[in-house]
Steps between C-alpha positions, in 0.01 A plus 500: 500500500646836402450840663224598261294198604560568867403866472202450264233463772589850624389651170684654208543836673675344800714282272621821336580648844694187598697507176573871545624440854721220373645730233560768762683250722730413211562867423573574866753216504674656199509842667640346818773318307602790277498752787803325647727642227365854471767766542316809378204532737520878508464519121195274478242667712389655821722487806275235655560252213778303677289464816192403301702235313643371830151481651375316193789253516417422862121483465346165579124553519308552176346836600845631598650384170229674301530820703879504478489423128286810458748703709788390276297577190419850625858571610651381170481812286780475245400502135548149359712631212753643744561156652709394201773742605508372859654157448360154461424438870303821537326431169401155625350651816312763300365239264387289796321801651326568168387137485378527859300811405329304224420224749356754745286649223370155407424423865308827534304426183424147617382618841281766337341235279378295797127567543381639828344238725126530511 
């Protein structure tokens, strides 16, 4: 039995939420891994970016991970085109943050698609 079959009784909307959360978890793992080699924090965003990334890396509960992922996304303000000049490790982190943003957007869309309970 695959995940789709296990999640099916919850309804298509909740399957989409589960898949979005799974994608976010993968994106968070990439951000955590690539953050280890960043050497240009001050050039990539707000001054709270390093702390937000540290908090994300040490989050264990799902609500904390989602909240800290949003903090990293908000603190990361560099234009993606500028990342190319910052070295491969910083580019990898920036790419991971961009992927995480897409996952957060998909999660938000999935949650908004869930009908209100009657």
